mmCIF file of C-alpha atoms in Angstrom:
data_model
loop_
_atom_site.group_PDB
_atom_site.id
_atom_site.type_symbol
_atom_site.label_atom_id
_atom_site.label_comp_id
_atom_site.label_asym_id
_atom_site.label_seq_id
_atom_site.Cartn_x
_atom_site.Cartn_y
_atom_site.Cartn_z
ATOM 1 C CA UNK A 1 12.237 -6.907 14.236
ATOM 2 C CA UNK A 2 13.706 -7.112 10.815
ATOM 3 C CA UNK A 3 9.990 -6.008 9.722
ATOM 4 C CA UNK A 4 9.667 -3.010 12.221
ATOM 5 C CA UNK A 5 13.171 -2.096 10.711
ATOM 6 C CA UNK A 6 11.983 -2.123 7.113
ATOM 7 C CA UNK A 7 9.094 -0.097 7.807
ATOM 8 C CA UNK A 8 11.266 2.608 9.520
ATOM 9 C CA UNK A 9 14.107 2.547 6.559
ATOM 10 C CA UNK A 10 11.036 3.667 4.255
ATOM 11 C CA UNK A 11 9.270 6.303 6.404
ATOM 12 C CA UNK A 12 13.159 7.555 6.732
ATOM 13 C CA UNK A 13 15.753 6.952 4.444
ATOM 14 C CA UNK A 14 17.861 9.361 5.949
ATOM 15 C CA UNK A 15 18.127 7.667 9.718
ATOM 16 C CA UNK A 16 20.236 5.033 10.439
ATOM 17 C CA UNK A 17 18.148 2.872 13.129
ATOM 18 C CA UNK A 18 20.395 0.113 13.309
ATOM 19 C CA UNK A 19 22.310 2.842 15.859
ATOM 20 C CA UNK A 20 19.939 5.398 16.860
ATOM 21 C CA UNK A 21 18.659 4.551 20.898
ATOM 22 C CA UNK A 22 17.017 8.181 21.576
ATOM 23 C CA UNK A 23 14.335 8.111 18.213
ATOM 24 C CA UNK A 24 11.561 10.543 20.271
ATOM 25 C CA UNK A 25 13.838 11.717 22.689
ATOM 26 C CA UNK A 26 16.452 13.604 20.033
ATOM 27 C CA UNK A 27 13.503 14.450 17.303
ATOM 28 C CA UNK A 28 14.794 12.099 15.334
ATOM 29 C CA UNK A 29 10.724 10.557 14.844
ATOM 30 C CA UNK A 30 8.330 13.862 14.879
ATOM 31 C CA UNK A 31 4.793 13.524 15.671
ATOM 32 C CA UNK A 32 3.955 12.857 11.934
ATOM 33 C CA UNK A 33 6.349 10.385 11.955
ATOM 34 C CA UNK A 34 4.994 8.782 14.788
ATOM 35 C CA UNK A 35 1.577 8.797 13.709
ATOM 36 C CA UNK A 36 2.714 7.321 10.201
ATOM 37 C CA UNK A 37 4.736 4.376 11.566
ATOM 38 C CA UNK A 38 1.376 3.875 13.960
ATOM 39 C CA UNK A 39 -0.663 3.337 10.961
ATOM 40 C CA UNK A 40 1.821 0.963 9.005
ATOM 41 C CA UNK A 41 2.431 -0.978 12.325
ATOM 42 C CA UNK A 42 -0.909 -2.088 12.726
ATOM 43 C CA UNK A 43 -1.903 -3.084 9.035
ATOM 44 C CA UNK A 44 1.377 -5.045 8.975
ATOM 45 C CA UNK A 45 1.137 -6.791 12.628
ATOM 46 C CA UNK A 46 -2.700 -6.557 12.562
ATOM 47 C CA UNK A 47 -2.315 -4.701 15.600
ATOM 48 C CA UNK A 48 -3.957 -1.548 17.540
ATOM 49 C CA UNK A 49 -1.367 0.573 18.961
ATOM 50 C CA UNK A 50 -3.879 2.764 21.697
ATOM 51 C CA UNK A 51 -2.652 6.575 22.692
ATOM 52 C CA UNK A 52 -1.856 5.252 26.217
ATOM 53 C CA UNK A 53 0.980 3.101 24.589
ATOM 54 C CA UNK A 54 2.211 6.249 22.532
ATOM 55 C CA UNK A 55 4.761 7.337 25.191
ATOM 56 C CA UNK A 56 8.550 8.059 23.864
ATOM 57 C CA UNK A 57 10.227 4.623 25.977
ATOM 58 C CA UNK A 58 7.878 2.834 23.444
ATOM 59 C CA UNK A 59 9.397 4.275 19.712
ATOM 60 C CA UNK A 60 13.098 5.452 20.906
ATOM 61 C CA UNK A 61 14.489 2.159 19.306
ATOM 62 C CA UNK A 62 13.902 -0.543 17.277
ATOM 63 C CA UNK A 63 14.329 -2.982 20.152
ATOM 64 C CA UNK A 64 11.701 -0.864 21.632
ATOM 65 C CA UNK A 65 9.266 -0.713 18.734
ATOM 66 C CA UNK A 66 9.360 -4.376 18.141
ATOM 67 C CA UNK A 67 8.866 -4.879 21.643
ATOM 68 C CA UNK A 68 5.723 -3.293 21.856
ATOM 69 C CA UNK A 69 4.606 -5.032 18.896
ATOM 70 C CA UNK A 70 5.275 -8.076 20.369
ATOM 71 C CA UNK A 71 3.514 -7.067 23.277
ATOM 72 C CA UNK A 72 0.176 -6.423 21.444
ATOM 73 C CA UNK A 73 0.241 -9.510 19.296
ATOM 74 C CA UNK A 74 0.315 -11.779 22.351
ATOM 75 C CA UNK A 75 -2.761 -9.832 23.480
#
């Protein structure tokens, strides 16, 4: 998690995602956003994030992000 967190801290300085539960939902993460963290997810975790897991429950939190990384390592 502590990994998923650093990558967020650089794509936005400005967010504090320690707190933040509603990332897609408020438009705190844009679509750029999204498709940035996407790319730095899977050269760090060696992962492939597909578009059917690119639904808001997946990026609104931290928690939620390093779930689904979890998910697709054990795969």
């Amino acid at each position: 998690m502590n990994e998923v967190l650093e990558i967020l801290e650089d794509l936005r300085p400005d967010v504090d995602f320690k707190e933040e539960k509603a990332l897609v939902s408020d438009g705190i993460l844009d679509s750029i956003d999204i498709i940035s963290l996407v790319q730095e997810l899977d050269e760090e975790f060696d992962i492939t994030i597909k578009p059917a897991d690119l639904i808001p429950e997946n990026f609104n939190s931290v928690e939620a992000i390093s779930k689904l990384v979890e998910k697709l390592m054990e795969d």
